[in-house]
Amino acid sequence: MAPPSYYPWLVVLVFSLQAAFAAAAMDPSERETLLRVMDAVSSDRNWREAAGSDPCSSPWPGLECKPASGSGAGAAATAARMHVARLDFGVPPNPTCKETATFPVGAFALPELRALFLVDCFKNPDAITAFTLPPPPNLSSSRLQQLSVRSNPSLSGTLPSQLASIKSLQVLTVSQNTLIRGEVPQSLGELKSLVHLDLSYNSLTGPIPSRLGELRALVGLDLSYNSFSGPIPSRLGDLTQLQKLDLSSNNLTGGVPATVTRLKSLTFLALSNNGLRGRLPSGLSGLHDLQYLIMENNPMGVPLPSELGNIARLQELRLANSGYSGSIPDTFGLLTSLTTLSLENNNLTGRIPAGLSRLKRMYHLNLSKNGLDGVVPFDGAFLRQLGRNLDLSANPGLCVADREAVAPDVGVGVCGADEVACKRSAAAERLVGRVIGGEVTRGSRWPAAALLLRAAAVVLCCCILL
Ligand SMILES: *[C@@H]1O[C@H](CO)[C@@H](O)[C@H](O)[C@H]1NC(C)=O
Ligand SMILES: *[C@@H]1O[C@H](CO)[C@@H](O)[C@H](O)[C@H]1NC(C)=O
Ligand SMILES: *[C@@H]1O[C@H](CO)[C@@H](O)[C@H](O)[C@H]1NC(C)=O
Ligand SMILES: *[C@@H]1O[C@H](CO)[C@@H](O)[C@H](O)[C@H]1NC(C)=O
């Protein structure tokens, strides 16, 4: 097939563009700034030698150059200077950091820098380096969109308040730097372009700044594994684009604010390992996209709300070790996408809802260490489906009807020689329950009475078996 007639012209145009790029070497002062940054951080190579007169003409791994934004095809013919757009340090093939590396403050003077990565960079315990940024006027013209400072055990200091001056930031990651401490500046709320904010695994303290609720473009917020204290700010409910919210492993107290029900885009909510207590807000079933609700180890101390069973897309529901009382709501049998249900080590009583055994995707079910009782309503198929990932141990009142169906480590005994005896024992327990006093079985407020009841039922069961 013959090329179209404008083909030669296209070739000429492409060549002349290339010629223009090749001709326009980097600005000498930008080149000098780049080399100072390289020298401050890495001793992998003689950077001045490696750079030659124009580092952007053959960039090393970790260096990316681009023509200045705004210099399109028209401008290219005259002055298509290349600029440093991305610098990546720490993990080979990118330049690794030398023992005496210091935080590259100078990088913020690179006029077209869009992304700066310092990963696994500052790790020399004998050379603690401060996390510092230039003064705000030097940052106001920055075009940096992504700053990633991750996994730097010898980087120390607080989060510089000057971060708030880098208005172009879309992704800010300061994570896994154990010496980064202190409070998060409220002024981070000024970074209106932020899409992802990850401050996990540092040593940050104080309250979660309520002004983070001003980051309306935020899709991911991860503050996990710090020492934040105080309540979860209700203004976080303004982050309506948020898909992932992780506040786990802090010292947060108070309740889960009602405003979380406004986070309609949430797919992942993790609040484990805090001091949260009290009722979950009603309206959680309106979180139509929520797939992960991970909230273990909080002193909630309330009945398990049946509304959780109406969060239609839920795949993992982890509420272990949180002082939940009452029975497992029948609505949990509606969670057809559920793969993991962790309710171990709570104060749950009553029967296991039969509906759970119809959940075809269930893979991991842990109900151990509760006060559940009665016959386990799972058939052989469901028991095989879960195998070793089913744990019902340490529920003194539970028993299984069919010895054949019992996996060796489900942790529950067989009720009796036959199913009938077991059903009778369950019926007897209900009867004794009524005799001893109405709602006793449900109320963990009456542990002594509940124990007495269980003992009575066991005695009855044994009598029937004999
Ligand atoms: C800030 O900008 C001034 C003026 O351009 C410059 O002299 C100074 O070195 C810069 N400071 C830093 C830390 O980059
Ligand atoms: C967090 O809570 C734990 C346990 O209550 C306490 O030992 C620790 O000092 C608290 N940390 C901060 C920073 O408040
Ligand atoms: C749960 O049960 C334990 C042990 O019986 C008891 O100490 C605790 O107070 C109960 N918690 C609640 C919230 O009912
Ligand atoms: C269930 O939870 C307990 C913690 O209370 C843990 O020891 C056990 O390994 C878990 N079982 C399964 C099958 O995950």
XYZ file of C-alpha atoms and ligand atoms in Angstrom:
522
model
C 0.000 0.000 0.000
C 1.400 3.389 -0.987
C 1.910 5.870 1.852
C -0.396 8.887 1.716
C 0.945 11.834 -0.247
C 1.628 14.004 2.837
C 4.003 11.319 4.215
C 7.284 13.076 3.142
C 6.123 16.267 4.820
C 5.375 14.388 7.981
C 8.906 12.947 7.966
C 10.370 16.396 7.520
C 8.257 17.738 10.370
C 9.268 14.915 12.740
C 12.939 15.357 11.939
C 12.833 19.077 12.415
C 11.096 18.588 15.791
C 13.794 16.133 16.844
C 16.424 18.558 15.726
C 14.778 21.259 17.810
C 14.755 19.004 20.897
C 18.338 17.922 20.383
C 19.463 21.476 19.929
C 17.786 22.800 23.077
C 19.964 21.579 25.898
C 18.874 21.933 29.470
C 19.080 25.321 31.067
C 22.578 25.460 32.650
C 21.313 26.647 36.009
C 18.694 23.870 36.143
C 21.448 21.404 35.245
C 23.531 22.746 38.125
C 20.570 22.431 40.543
C 20.028 18.826 39.439
C 23.695 17.952 39.942
C 23.742 19.498 43.424
C 20.713 17.367 44.341
C 22.369 14.244 42.926
C 25.568 14.953 44.850
C 23.662 15.560 48.106
C 21.835 12.250 47.916
C 23.740 9.647 45.946
C 27.308 8.567 45.361
C 26.495 5.773 42.902
C 28.248 7.589 40.081
C 30.200 10.693 39.336
C 27.033 12.547 38.435
C 28.758 15.452 36.694
C 30.501 13.020 34.393
C 27.340 10.972 33.876
C 25.309 14.083 33.105
C 27.549 15.493 30.402
C 26.419 18.816 29.080
C 22.777 17.759 28.898
C 21.558 15.080 31.379
C 18.129 15.039 29.715
C 19.597 13.860 26.406
C 20.347 10.439 27.929
C 18.702 10.296 31.347
C 19.668 7.647 33.904
C 17.029 5.502 35.624
C 15.190 7.649 38.144
C 15.567 10.798 36.048
C 12.771 11.755 33.713
C 12.738 14.858 31.542
C 9.955 16.577 29.669
C 9.592 19.720 27.652
C 8.095 22.544 29.656
C 4.333 22.470 29.771
C 2.914 25.097 27.433
C 5.675 24.604 24.840
C 3.603 22.704 22.303
C 4.538 21.947 18.680
C 4.575 25.628 17.762
C 6.931 26.657 20.513
C 9.036 23.523 20.018
C 10.528 24.854 16.811
C 12.053 27.744 18.733
C 12.853 26.697 22.315
C 11.856 23.189 23.386
C 14.106 23.026 26.424
C 13.902 19.828 28.385
C 13.315 20.006 32.126
C 13.596 17.587 35.023
C 10.091 16.196 35.574
C 10.716 13.277 37.909
C 13.430 12.259 40.360
C 13.380 8.854 41.970
C 15.869 7.822 44.650
C 16.470 4.774 46.790
C 15.570 1.515 45.094
C 17.723 0.186 42.202
C 17.813 0.711 39.279
C 17.164 4.239 40.587
C 20.133 5.939 42.266
C 20.587 4.615 45.796
C 21.219 6.982 48.691
C 24.612 7.417 50.288
C 25.196 7.038 54.037
C 25.440 10.792 54.486
C 22.494 11.688 52.246
C 20.586 14.784 53.285
C 17.021 15.712 52.407
C 17.268 17.267 48.915
C 15.788 20.683 49.619
C 17.258 21.944 46.358
C 15.026 19.651 44.298
C 12.125 22.012 44.977
C 13.893 24.641 42.911
C 13.594 22.488 39.762
C 10.909 24.500 37.935
C 9.122 21.634 36.169
C 9.540 18.871 38.746
C 6.289 16.877 38.963
C 7.299 13.868 41.053
C 9.912 13.297 43.759
C 10.428 9.867 45.301
C 12.641 9.149 48.311
C 12.046 5.498 49.136
C 14.318 3.439 51.373
C 16.713 6.336 51.212
C 17.615 7.621 54.682
C 18.500 4.553 56.738
C 21.801 5.214 58.421
C 21.148 5.199 62.198
C 24.309 7.283 62.716
C 23.212 10.045 60.342
C 19.747 11.213 61.329
C 18.495 13.572 58.640
C 15.905 16.282 59.103
C 12.767 16.440 56.960
C 12.976 20.048 55.794
C 11.474 22.055 52.978
C 12.383 25.466 51.573
C 10.446 28.498 52.834
C 6.925 28.997 51.426
C 7.861 31.667 48.806
C 10.229 29.154 47.157
C 7.422 26.602 46.964
C 4.584 28.769 45.736
C 5.549 28.319 42.091
C 6.236 24.595 42.488
C 4.434 22.281 40.090
C 5.104 19.168 42.137
C 2.187 16.760 41.903
C 3.573 13.764 43.728
C 5.848 13.657 46.781
C 6.651 10.266 48.178
C 8.821 9.978 51.300
C 8.573 6.358 52.321
C 10.468 3.866 54.409
C 13.176 6.158 55.782
C 14.050 5.013 59.314
C 16.600 7.777 59.900
C 14.523 10.670 58.602
C 13.365 12.720 61.550
C 11.252 15.733 62.400
C 7.684 16.890 62.057
C 5.615 17.256 58.908
C 6.821 20.622 57.573
C 3.994 23.150 57.487
C 5.436 24.394 54.167
C 3.841 21.351 52.555
C 0.688 23.464 52.449
C 2.426 25.787 49.961
C 2.783 23.095 47.309
C -0.710 23.669 45.966
C -0.217 21.438 42.949
C 0.204 18.287 45.104
C -2.105 15.455 44.154
C -0.386 12.546 45.889
C 1.372 13.013 49.224
C 2.929 9.963 50.820
C 4.926 10.305 54.021
C 4.842 6.799 55.383
C 6.980 4.292 57.288
C 9.312 6.901 58.720
C 9.323 6.029 62.421
C 11.112 9.222 63.452
C 8.501 11.503 61.867
C 6.509 12.690 64.861
C 4.346 15.502 66.192
C 1.062 16.916 64.978
C -0.214 17.124 61.426
C -0.484 20.795 60.419
C -4.083 21.925 59.938
C -2.843 23.795 56.879
C -2.701 20.547 54.890
C -6.388 21.314 54.377
C -5.230 23.903 51.839
C -3.963 21.244 49.425
C -7.193 21.225 47.446
C -5.796 19.098 44.610
C -4.861 16.182 46.868
C -6.276 12.889 45.672
C -4.250 10.570 47.926
C -2.887 11.328 51.381
C -0.926 8.552 53.062
C 0.680 9.308 56.430
C 0.661 5.735 57.716
C 3.313 4.096 59.901
C 4.937 7.199 61.338
C 4.882 8.432 64.950
C 2.365 11.224 64.493
C 0.400 12.383 67.529
C -2.354 14.805 68.472
C -5.768 15.056 66.874
C -6.628 14.251 63.284
C -6.913 17.788 61.852
C -10.537 18.544 61.114
C -9.435 20.675 58.164
C -8.583 17.480 56.289
C -12.339 17.575 55.626
C -11.588 20.397 53.161
C -9.700 18.057 50.840
C -12.767 17.477 48.688
C -10.910 15.676 45.881
C -9.482 13.055 48.238
C -10.002 9.449 47.143
C -7.652 7.763 49.613
C -6.844 8.751 53.207
C -4.534 6.523 55.230
C -3.503 7.632 58.730
C -3.064 4.134 60.128
C -0.334 3.048 62.546
C 0.380 6.345 64.267
C -0.598 7.655 67.697
C -3.412 10.011 66.757
C -5.737 10.614 69.674
C -9.111 12.219 70.281
C -12.239 11.735 68.213
C -12.633 11.064 64.494
C -13.503 14.549 63.153
C -17.056 14.585 61.874
C -15.897 16.861 59.030
C -14.237 13.850 57.408
C -17.818 13.175 56.285
C -17.325 15.992 53.748
C -14.868 13.832 51.786
C -17.545 12.483 49.495
C -15.091 11.187 46.876
C -13.309 9.024 49.432
C -12.987 5.354 48.513
C -10.476 4.240 51.120
C -10.357 5.443 54.722
C -7.882 3.786 57.060
C -7.545 5.120 60.607
C -6.590 1.828 62.227
C -4.009 1.406 64.978
C -4.132 4.814 66.619
C -5.462 6.048 69.951
C -8.772 7.390 68.657
C -11.647 7.589 71.105
C -15.333 8.469 71.052
C -17.871 7.097 68.634
C -17.874 6.589 64.902
C -19.329 9.908 63.697
C -22.699 9.775 61.965
C -21.180 11.694 59.058
C -19.336 8.592 57.787
C -22.657 7.582 56.279
C -22.145 10.449 53.809
C -19.046 8.782 52.367
C -21.047 7.135 49.596
C -18.000 6.168 47.520
C -16.290 4.205 50.304
C -15.151 0.716 49.399
C -12.711 0.229 52.303
C -13.179 1.400 55.892
C -10.676 0.329 58.543
C -10.881 1.525 62.154
C -9.289 -1.390 64.031
C -7.126 -1.049 67.118
C -8.433 2.157 68.597
C -10.436 3.134 71.649
C -13.709 3.632 69.765
C -16.899 2.757 71.569
C -20.660 2.931 71.384
C -23.224 2.435 68.673
C -22.328 2.456 65.010
C -24.264 5.210 63.237
C -27.442 4.158 61.523
C -27.359 4.576 57.777
C -24.283 2.442 57.150
C -26.372 0.326 54.786
C -26.405 3.376 52.509
C -22.713 2.764 51.789
C -23.557 0.823 48.664
C -19.974 0.286 47.521
C -18.480 -0.722 50.863
C -16.608 -4.006 50.479
C -14.370 -4.006 53.538
C -15.459 -3.033 57.048
C -12.543 -3.785 59.309
C -13.047 -2.704 62.876
C -11.447 -5.089 65.319
C -10.182 -4.341 68.814
C -12.318 -1.457 69.926
C -14.297 -1.385 73.189
C -17.628 -0.932 71.366
C -19.713 -2.717 74.011
C -23.043 -2.622 72.144
C -25.289 -5.156 70.431
C -24.267 -6.100 66.922
C -26.472 -3.907 64.675
C -28.627 -5.853 62.245
C -28.207 -3.062 59.690
C -24.715 -4.350 58.891
C -26.437 -7.186 57.083
C -27.824 -4.676 54.596
C -24.453 -3.423 53.316
C -24.985 -5.307 50.109
C -21.455 -5.478 48.649
C -19.634 -6.380 51.849
C -16.851 -8.926 51.316
C -15.020 -8.709 54.620
C -16.646 -7.907 57.933
C -14.168 -8.004 60.792
C -15.466 -7.028 64.198
C -13.473 -9.291 66.503
C -12.526 -8.459 70.047
C -14.845 -5.467 70.435
C -17.273 -6.298 73.235
C -20.262 -6.811 70.943
C -23.202 -8.422 72.672
C -26.584 -9.754 71.577
C -27.084 -12.308 68.851
C -25.657 -12.503 65.342
C -28.383 -10.776 63.284
C -30.252 -12.973 60.799
C -29.610 -10.219 58.229
C -25.981 -11.384 58.011
C -27.372 -14.222 55.910
C -28.129 -11.608 53.227
C -24.451 -10.741 52.693
C -24.050 -12.834 49.558
C -20.620 -11.382 48.673
C -19.159 -12.113 52.095
C -15.884 -14.040 52.084
C -14.699 -13.293 55.634
C -16.684 -12.860 58.825
C -14.622 -12.394 61.987
C -16.627 -12.040 65.173
C -14.330 -13.897 67.539
C -13.816 -12.844 71.113
C -17.002 -10.845 71.658
C -19.942 -11.430 73.989
C -22.332 -12.774 71.362
C -25.107 -15.078 72.522
C -27.943 -17.048 70.971
C -28.018 -19.208 67.874
C -25.887 -18.999 64.750
C -28.248 -17.805 61.970
C -28.926 -20.663 59.564
C -28.693 -18.170 56.685
C -24.903 -18.008 57.027
C -24.581 -21.479 55.514
C -26.158 -20.216 52.291
C -23.298 -17.745 51.722
C -21.557 -19.378 48.797
C -18.461 -17.150 48.803
C -17.719 -17.534 52.512
C -14.142 -18.596 52.972
C -13.200 -17.638 56.514
C -15.617 -17.691 59.448
C -14.407 -17.175 62.997
C -17.000 -17.101 65.760
C -14.767 -18.450 68.518
C -14.744 -17.135 72.095
C -18.345 -16.044 72.417
C -21.399 -17.287 74.277
C -23.143 -18.785 71.245
C -25.276 -21.853 71.829
C -27.497 -24.423 70.194
C -26.940 -26.640 67.209
C -24.512 -25.413 64.572
C -26.744 -24.951 61.501
C -24.104 -25.826 58.893
C -24.433 -28.691 56.468
C -21.580 -30.863 55.213
C -21.154 -28.833 52.040
C -20.668 -25.605 53.964
C -18.264 -27.245 56.402
C -16.200 -28.562 53.492
C -16.305 -25.141 51.817
C -14.652 -23.564 54.878
C -12.414 -26.414 55.995
C -9.808 -25.185 58.434
C -10.979 -21.597 58.066
C -13.986 -22.270 60.272
C -13.505 -21.703 64.000
C -16.362 -22.109 66.447
C -14.251 -23.014 69.470
C -14.765 -21.660 72.973
C -18.536 -21.324 72.720
C -19.512 -23.688 75.560
C -23.147 -23.953 74.475
C -22.506 -24.888 70.824
C -22.661 -28.387 69.418
C -22.817 -30.017 66.011
C -25.475 -32.512 65.074
C -23.521 -34.782 62.753
C -20.239 -36.366 63.740
C -19.432 -37.197 60.097
C -19.648 -33.565 59.122
C -17.324 -32.262 61.814
C -13.938 -31.127 60.662
C -11.429 -32.109 63.347
C -10.649 -28.530 64.344
C -13.989 -26.724 64.245
C -13.676 -26.728 67.999
C -17.173 -27.958 68.839
C -18.327 -31.284 70.166
C -21.131 -33.435 68.863
C -24.384 -32.726 70.681
C -25.331 -36.300 71.359
C -25.495 -39.764 69.883
C -28.233 -38.556 67.591
C -29.553 -35.276 66.335
C -32.778 -35.648 68.268
C -31.035 -35.597 71.620
C -29.218 -32.469 70.629
C -32.347 -30.716 69.486
C -33.952 -31.709 72.741
C -31.022 -30.272 74.643
C -31.410 -27.012 72.761
C -35.124 -27.025 73.490
C -34.412 -27.804 77.115
C -32.050 -24.885 77.291
C -34.735 -22.540 75.970
C -37.181 -23.976 78.465
C -34.798 -23.521 81.380
C -34.076 -20.042 80.050
C -37.720 -19.123 80.276
C -37.975 -20.632 83.734
C -34.925 -18.844 85.081
C -36.120 -15.550 83.727
C -37.035 -14.294 80.291
C -34.212 -12.556 78.538
C -31.415 -13.863 80.704
C -29.795 -15.766 77.840
C -29.373 -12.605 75.820
C -28.073 -10.369 78.544
C -24.359 -10.555 79.125
C -25.291 -8.233 81.945
C -26.188 -11.384 83.827
C -23.195 -13.630 83.222
C -23.783 -15.654 86.368
C -27.378 -16.432 85.432
C -26.359 -17.279 81.870
C -23.716 -19.679 83.132
C -26.201 -21.303 85.480
C -28.623 -21.688 82.600
C -25.973 -23.293 80.414
C -24.993 -25.691 83.178
C -28.626 -26.661 83.657
C -29.049 -27.279 79.943
C -25.905 -29.416 79.814
C -27.176 -31.498 82.738
C -30.495 -31.937 80.940
C -28.689 -32.925 77.755
C -26.664 -35.544 79.582
C -29.802 -36.954 81.203
C -31.427 -37.301 77.801
C -28.357 -39.063 76.427
C -28.302 -41.500 79.364
C 14.714 30.300 48.142
O 14.733 31.230 47.088
C 15.761 32.204 47.195
C 15.551 33.216 46.105
O 15.375 32.582 44.869
C 17.097 31.515 47.106
O 18.138 32.451 47.247
C 17.213 30.497 48.214
O 18.399 29.759 48.089
C 16.043 29.547 48.170
N 16.084 28.683 49.343
C 16.075 27.356 49.260
C 16.175 26.614 50.549
O 15.983 26.754 48.213
C -1.948 5.392 73.254
O -2.659 4.537 74.092
C -1.857 3.621 74.777
C -2.738 2.676 75.532
O -3.802 3.358 76.141
C -0.906 4.377 75.708
O -0.064 3.480 76.356
C -0.090 5.312 74.872
O 0.708 6.109 75.711
C -0.958 6.207 74.038
N -0.116 6.949 73.179
C -0.277 8.243 72.990
C 0.713 8.871 72.113
O -1.177 8.877 73.482
C -18.137 -9.393 77.960
O -17.884 -10.517 78.733
C -16.785 -10.388 79.583
C -16.514 -11.712 80.234
O -17.698 -12.355 80.575
C -17.080 -9.299 80.596
O -15.972 -9.106 81.435
C -17.363 -8.028 79.855
O -17.760 -7.027 80.752
C -18.451 -8.214 78.848
N -18.532 -7.040 78.065
C -19.674 -6.501 77.696
C -19.572 -5.267 76.914
O -20.755 -6.981 77.934
C -10.086 -17.373 65.361
O -9.697 -16.353 66.241
C -8.818 -16.739 67.273
C -8.512 -15.507 68.096
O -9.467 -15.291 69.059
C -7.544 -17.295 66.695
O -6.715 -17.758 67.739
C -7.868 -18.429 65.752
O -6.681 -18.862 65.120
C -8.858 -17.998 64.696
N -9.231 -19.140 63.889
C -9.164 -19.144 62.577
C -9.570 -20.412 61.888
O -8.819 -18.187 61.930
